[in-house]
Structure formats: structure tokens, C-alpha cells
Amino acid sequence: MTRVVIADDHPVFRRGLKALLDGEDGVDVVGDAADGQEAVRVALELEPDVVVMDLHMPVLGGVEAAKQILDVLPSVGVLVLTMHEDDELVFAAMKAGARGYLVKTTDDDEIVRAVQAIGAGEAIFSATIAQRMMGYFTAISSSKAVLFPQLTDRERDVLELMASGLDNPSIAHRLSLSGKTVRNRVSAIFTKLQVADRAQAIVRAREAGLGSPT
């Protein structure tokens, strides 16, 4: 049985969603809340499997409410169900730990399936939200290509591996280059970035989002 709490400040919508979900086998709506603060209280008290959460609610917004719930009950699946689908809200909800994001125009059957899927530990997003997510992460990947445009692609590869903490022999092995070639590339990077040494180059690279310490 998937135990559900509904958090939405519109009573008509709450009642309609409760009627929809309670009519499904394996789903039990155990509580509801009219604002974010109440959602946190009810969720912590009842420990449901799924919280269906609107984002724009009085007292405490849905993103912060989700974060507070998941800080205490990380196993709860938060499904955002809202009228809003702008990128800022989508990714704020994901950062808070939401495992699903649907808009309220979604078909009833899809909402039911999403609740069941999240109750089973899955993540689910509407088609439009999934497209936004793909576009966002594609943009992140492609943004690396335009960082430090004065560098060649290979020099940028070397710089990223430097920023990840690899030394020259390790970079040579990773990129299938000779040690001399890597040394020449590193020297070219220092010149083009106008830095004095490896440490300064690594700081510049990490500030731009390249690499991560290993």
C-alpha cells in the first residue's frame, strides 16, 4: 500500500486529487495540508511513502517544504504537482530532492501512475519537464567547449585533467600522448591563461567549473 500525503492550498484540488488517488488499488491518502509548513508537520507525523506537493503555497513554499521533509525522511518520494514549469522552479525542486515533477494539466491516469512509480522508488517527470532537463544538462556539457576559447580542444582536455588532480604522466596515459607532448601543452596553457604555474592554472580551471579533485 502506497501511503500518500497531499499538499496544496486549493481545497477543491486537494479533494479532487484525494478522490482520484483513493479510488486506486494500492494507494491510500493518509493526510493532506493546505500550506508548506503544515505539509512538513503532517509528513513528519505520518511518514508517508509519497508527498504530492504544490510549489506555490502560503507560509512555506513547496521547495523549502520538500527540503525540510527530506532532511528528516530521505526515503519519502516527493512528487511536485503544480501549474508552474519554469526552469528555475524545476531545478530548485530537483535540488531539494523531488523525485518527480508534473504539471496540473497532466492526465489523471498519468498522475496515478506517477504516484505509484514514485512510491515504488522510481523517478518520473512529464515529457515537457524531461525535455527541459535534457536541454539544461546538454547546455552544461556544451558550455565546457566554449570555456577558455584561447585554448585548443586538446589543451582544454589537458587543463580539465589537471584540474582533476592528475599529474603529467597520468594525463599522458589518459590521453594516449607522450610525456613531452603533455609538457608542451601544459606550457602552452600557462602562456595562454597568463598564469605562473600549475596551481594557478588549476584554480582558474576549477573556478570555471572544469574538473574536480580526485
Tab-separated table of C-alpha atoms in Angstrom, residues 4-196:
chain	number	residue	atom	x	y	z
A	4	VAL	CA	0.202	9.471	0.306
A	5	VAL	CA	0.025	12.987	1.730
A	6	ILE	CA	-1.354	15.757	-0.498
A	7	ALA	CA	-0.079	19.326	-0.001
A	8	ASP	CA	-1.929	22.023	-1.948
A	9	ASP	CA	-3.502	25.304	-0.897
A	10	HIS	CA	-6.582	24.871	-3.106
A	11	PRO	CA	-9.167	22.789	-1.203
A	12	VAL	CA	-11.121	21.841	-4.333
A	13	PHE	CA	-7.982	20.488	-5.974
A	14	ARG	CA	-6.996	18.613	-2.795
A	15	ARG	CA	-10.409	16.957	-2.588
A	16	GLY	CA	-10.370	16.062	-6.275
A	17	LEU	CA	-6.891	14.561	-6.084
A	18	LYS	CA	-7.780	12.631	-2.939
A	19	ALA	CA	-10.856	11.185	-4.661
A	20	LEU	CA	-8.739	10.239	-7.679
A	21	LEU	CA	-6.000	8.507	-5.710
A	22	ASP	CA	-8.203	6.836	-3.104
A	23	GLY	CA	-10.063	5.175	-5.958
A	24	GLU	CA	-6.946	3.283	-6.984
A	25	ASP	CA	-5.938	-0.104	-5.614
A	26	GLY	CA	-2.769	0.069	-3.571
A	27	VAL	CA	-2.985	3.808	-2.846
A	28	ASP	CA	-4.126	5.309	0.450
A	29	VAL	CA	-4.288	9.078	1.034
A	30	VAL	CA	-3.468	9.320	4.725
A	31	GLY	CA	-3.315	13.102	5.124
A	32	ASP	CA	-3.371	16.497	3.489
A	33	ALA	CA	-2.072	20.002	4.075
A	34	ALA	CA	-3.050	23.493	2.932
A	35	ASP	CA	0.373	25.135	3.230
A	36	GLY	CA	4.028	24.186	3.242
A	37	GLN	CA	4.519	24.354	6.980
A	38	GLU	CA	1.535	22.086	7.558
A	39	ALA	CA	2.878	19.734	4.878
A	40	VAL	CA	6.109	19.353	6.818
A	41	ARG	CA	4.268	18.712	10.070
A	42	VAL	CA	1.868	16.167	8.560
A	43	ALA	CA	4.606	14.355	6.647
A	44	LEU	CA	6.867	14.063	9.684
A	45	GLU	CA	3.953	12.819	11.770
A	46	LEU	CA	2.575	10.273	9.291
A	47	GLU	CA	5.783	9.262	7.441
A	48	PRO	CA	4.046	8.599	4.091
A	49	ASP	CA	5.650	6.936	1.091
A	50	VAL	CA	4.802	9.844	-1.216
A	51	VAL	CA	4.078	13.540	-0.722
A	52	VAL	CA	2.304	15.175	-3.656
A	53	MET	CA	3.446	18.773	-3.353
A	54	ASP	CA	2.390	22.039	-4.956
A	55	LEU	CA	5.158	24.635	-5.110
A	56	HIS	CA	3.395	27.942	-4.532
A	57	MET	CA	1.776	27.656	-1.109
A	58	PRO	CA	1.371	30.103	1.771
A	59	VAL	CA	3.530	30.188	4.923
A	60	LEU	CA	6.214	27.955	3.387
A	61	GLY	CA	6.836	27.240	-0.290
A	62	GLY	CA	6.848	23.732	-1.691
A	63	VAL	CA	10.575	23.643	-2.472
A	64	GLU	CA	11.558	24.502	1.113
A	65	ALA	CA	8.866	22.194	2.494
A	66	ALA	CA	10.211	19.327	0.399
A	67	LYS	CA	13.740	20.034	1.608
A	68	GLN	CA	12.679	20.046	5.255
A	69	ILE	CA	10.758	16.788	4.847
A	70	LEU	CA	13.605	15.037	3.036
A	71	ASP	CA	16.195	16.243	5.537
A	72	VAL	CA	14.377	14.146	8.161
A	73	LEU	CA	12.759	11.457	5.993
A	74	PRO	CA	15.034	10.942	2.973
A	75	SER	CA	13.125	7.849	1.847
A	76	VAL	CA	9.918	9.825	1.170
A	77	GLY	CA	9.213	10.343	-2.517
A	78	VAL	CA	8.216	13.928	-3.280
A	79	LEU	CA	6.117	14.397	-6.408
A	80	VAL	CA	5.743	18.026	-7.445
A	81	LEU	CA	2.334	18.678	-8.987
A	82	THR	CA	1.999	22.320	-9.927
A	83	MET	CA	0.856	24.783	-12.571
A	84	HIS	CA	4.385	26.146	-12.953
A	85	GLU	CA	7.095	24.639	-15.135
A	86	ASP	CA	9.750	27.340	-15.483
A	87	ASP	CA	13.337	26.125	-15.347
A	88	GLU	CA	14.200	27.828	-12.076
A	89	LEU	CA	11.424	26.052	-10.192
A	90	VAL	CA	12.056	22.703	-11.883
A	91	PHE	CA	15.697	22.621	-10.890
A	92	ALA	CA	15.094	24.094	-7.452
A	93	ALA	CA	12.679	21.218	-6.804
A	94	MET	CA	15.190	18.671	-8.111
A	95	LYS	CA	17.920	20.162	-5.943
A	96	ALA	CA	15.610	19.894	-2.934
A	97	GLY	CA	15.277	16.167	-3.674
A	98	ALA	CA	11.978	15.826	-5.565
A	99	ARG	CA	11.744	12.546	-7.475
A	100	GLY	CA	9.011	13.689	-9.849
A	101	TYR	CA	7.611	16.823	-11.446
A	102	LEU	CA	4.257	17.055	-13.231
A	103	VAL	CA	2.040	19.960	-14.230
A	104	LYS	CA	-1.591	20.014	-13.150
A	105	THR	CA	-2.786	19.691	-16.742
A	106	THR	CA	-1.387	16.133	-16.760
A	107	ASP	CA	-3.992	13.403	-17.398
A	108	ASP	CA	-5.435	11.711	-14.312
A	109	ASP	CA	-4.044	8.327	-15.336
A	110	GLU	CA	-0.532	9.749	-15.602
A	111	ILE	CA	-0.798	11.318	-12.162
A	112	VAL	CA	-1.848	7.985	-10.673
A	113	ARG	CA	0.991	6.172	-12.448
A	114	ALA	CA	3.472	8.774	-11.229
A	115	VAL	CA	2.369	8.371	-7.600
A	116	GLN	CA	2.631	4.590	-7.887
A	117	ALA	CA	6.032	4.781	-9.581
A	118	ILE	CA	7.489	7.149	-7.009
A	119	GLY	CA	6.043	5.020	-4.230
A	120	ALA	CA	7.999	2.136	-5.764
A	121	GLY	CA	11.219	4.145	-5.644
A	122	GLU	CA	11.285	5.387	-9.231
A	123	ALA	CA	11.654	8.931	-10.576
A	124	ILE	CA	9.225	10.334	-13.110
A	125	PHE	CA	8.865	13.606	-14.993
A	126	SER	CA	6.374	14.804	-17.572
A	127	ALA	CA	7.540	14.909	-21.193
A	128	THR	CA	7.911	18.695	-21.242
A	129	ILE	CA	9.876	18.693	-17.993
A	130	ALA	CA	12.108	15.864	-19.243
A	131	GLN	CA	12.872	17.893	-22.385
A	132	ARG	CA	13.797	20.892	-20.251
A	133	MET	CA	16.091	18.712	-18.148
A	134	MET	CA	17.804	17.293	-21.242
A	135	GLY	CA	18.274	20.782	-22.618
A	136	TYR	CA	19.694	22.000	-19.332
A	137	PHE	CA	22.256	19.228	-18.984
A	138	THR	CA	23.177	19.436	-22.670
A	139	ALA	CA	23.847	23.135	-22.167
A	140	ILE	CA	26.078	22.342	-19.182
A	141	SER	CA	28.068	19.842	-21.257
A	142	SER	CA	28.394	22.140	-24.252
A	143	SER	CA	29.384	25.096	-22.079
A	144	LYS	CA	32.714	23.421	-21.385
A	145	ALA	CA	33.522	23.659	-25.081
A	146	VAL	CA	33.449	27.448	-25.001
A	147	LEU	CA	35.424	27.865	-21.801
A	148	PHE	CA	38.876	29.329	-22.383
A	149	PRO	CA	38.380	29.812	-26.153
A	150	GLN	CA	42.074	30.673	-26.482
A	151	LEU	CA	42.890	27.009	-25.819
A	152	THR	CA	42.745	24.230	-28.371
A	153	ASP	CA	40.408	21.318	-27.690
A	154	ARG	CA	43.360	19.153	-26.637
A	155	GLU	CA	44.733	21.845	-24.351
A	156	ARG	CA	41.312	22.117	-22.754
A	157	ASP	CA	41.308	18.345	-22.192
A	158	VAL	CA	44.706	18.616	-20.520
A	159	LEU	CA	43.558	21.517	-18.358
A	160	GLU	CA	40.472	19.609	-17.200
A	161	LEU	CA	42.573	16.624	-16.178
A	162	MET	CA	44.990	18.951	-14.394
A	163	ALA	CA	42.030	20.443	-12.540
A	164	SER	CA	41.018	16.909	-11.562
A	165	GLY	CA	44.367	16.458	-9.841
A	166	LEU	CA	46.223	14.330	-12.390
A	167	ASP	CA	49.956	14.811	-12.894
A	168	ASN	CA	51.613	14.902	-16.322
A	169	PRO	CA	52.379	11.150	-16.602
A	170	SER	CA	48.776	10.330	-15.658
A	171	ILE	CA	47.447	12.834	-18.202
A	172	ALA	CA	49.724	11.364	-20.862
A	173	HIS	CA	48.400	7.886	-20.109
A	174	ARG	CA	44.759	9.040	-20.042
A	175	LEU	CA	45.009	10.906	-23.372
A	176	SER	CA	47.434	8.470	-25.050
A	177	LEU	CA	50.020	11.225	-25.512
A	178	SER	CA	53.763	11.293	-24.952
A	179	GLY	CA	55.129	12.929	-21.855
A	180	LYS	CA	56.835	15.584	-23.974
A	181	THR	CA	53.589	16.447	-25.733
A	182	VAL	CA	51.791	16.881	-22.418
A	183	ARG	CA	54.595	19.108	-21.090
A	184	ASN	CA	54.339	21.257	-24.210
A	185	ARG	CA	50.569	21.501	-23.852
A	186	VAL	CA	50.874	22.453	-20.184
A	187	SER	CA	53.393	25.184	-21.065
A	188	ALA	CA	51.046	26.491	-23.759
A	189	ILE	CA	48.177	26.556	-21.242
A	190	PHE	CA	50.262	28.594	-18.785
A	191	THR	CA	51.095	31.095	-21.520
A	192	LYS	CA	47.575	31.422	-22.902
A	193	LEU	CA	45.949	31.706	-19.464
A	194	GLN	CA	48.724	34.059	-18.314
A	195	VAL	CA	49.379	32.089	-15.145
A	196	ALA	CA	52.709	31.467	-13.488
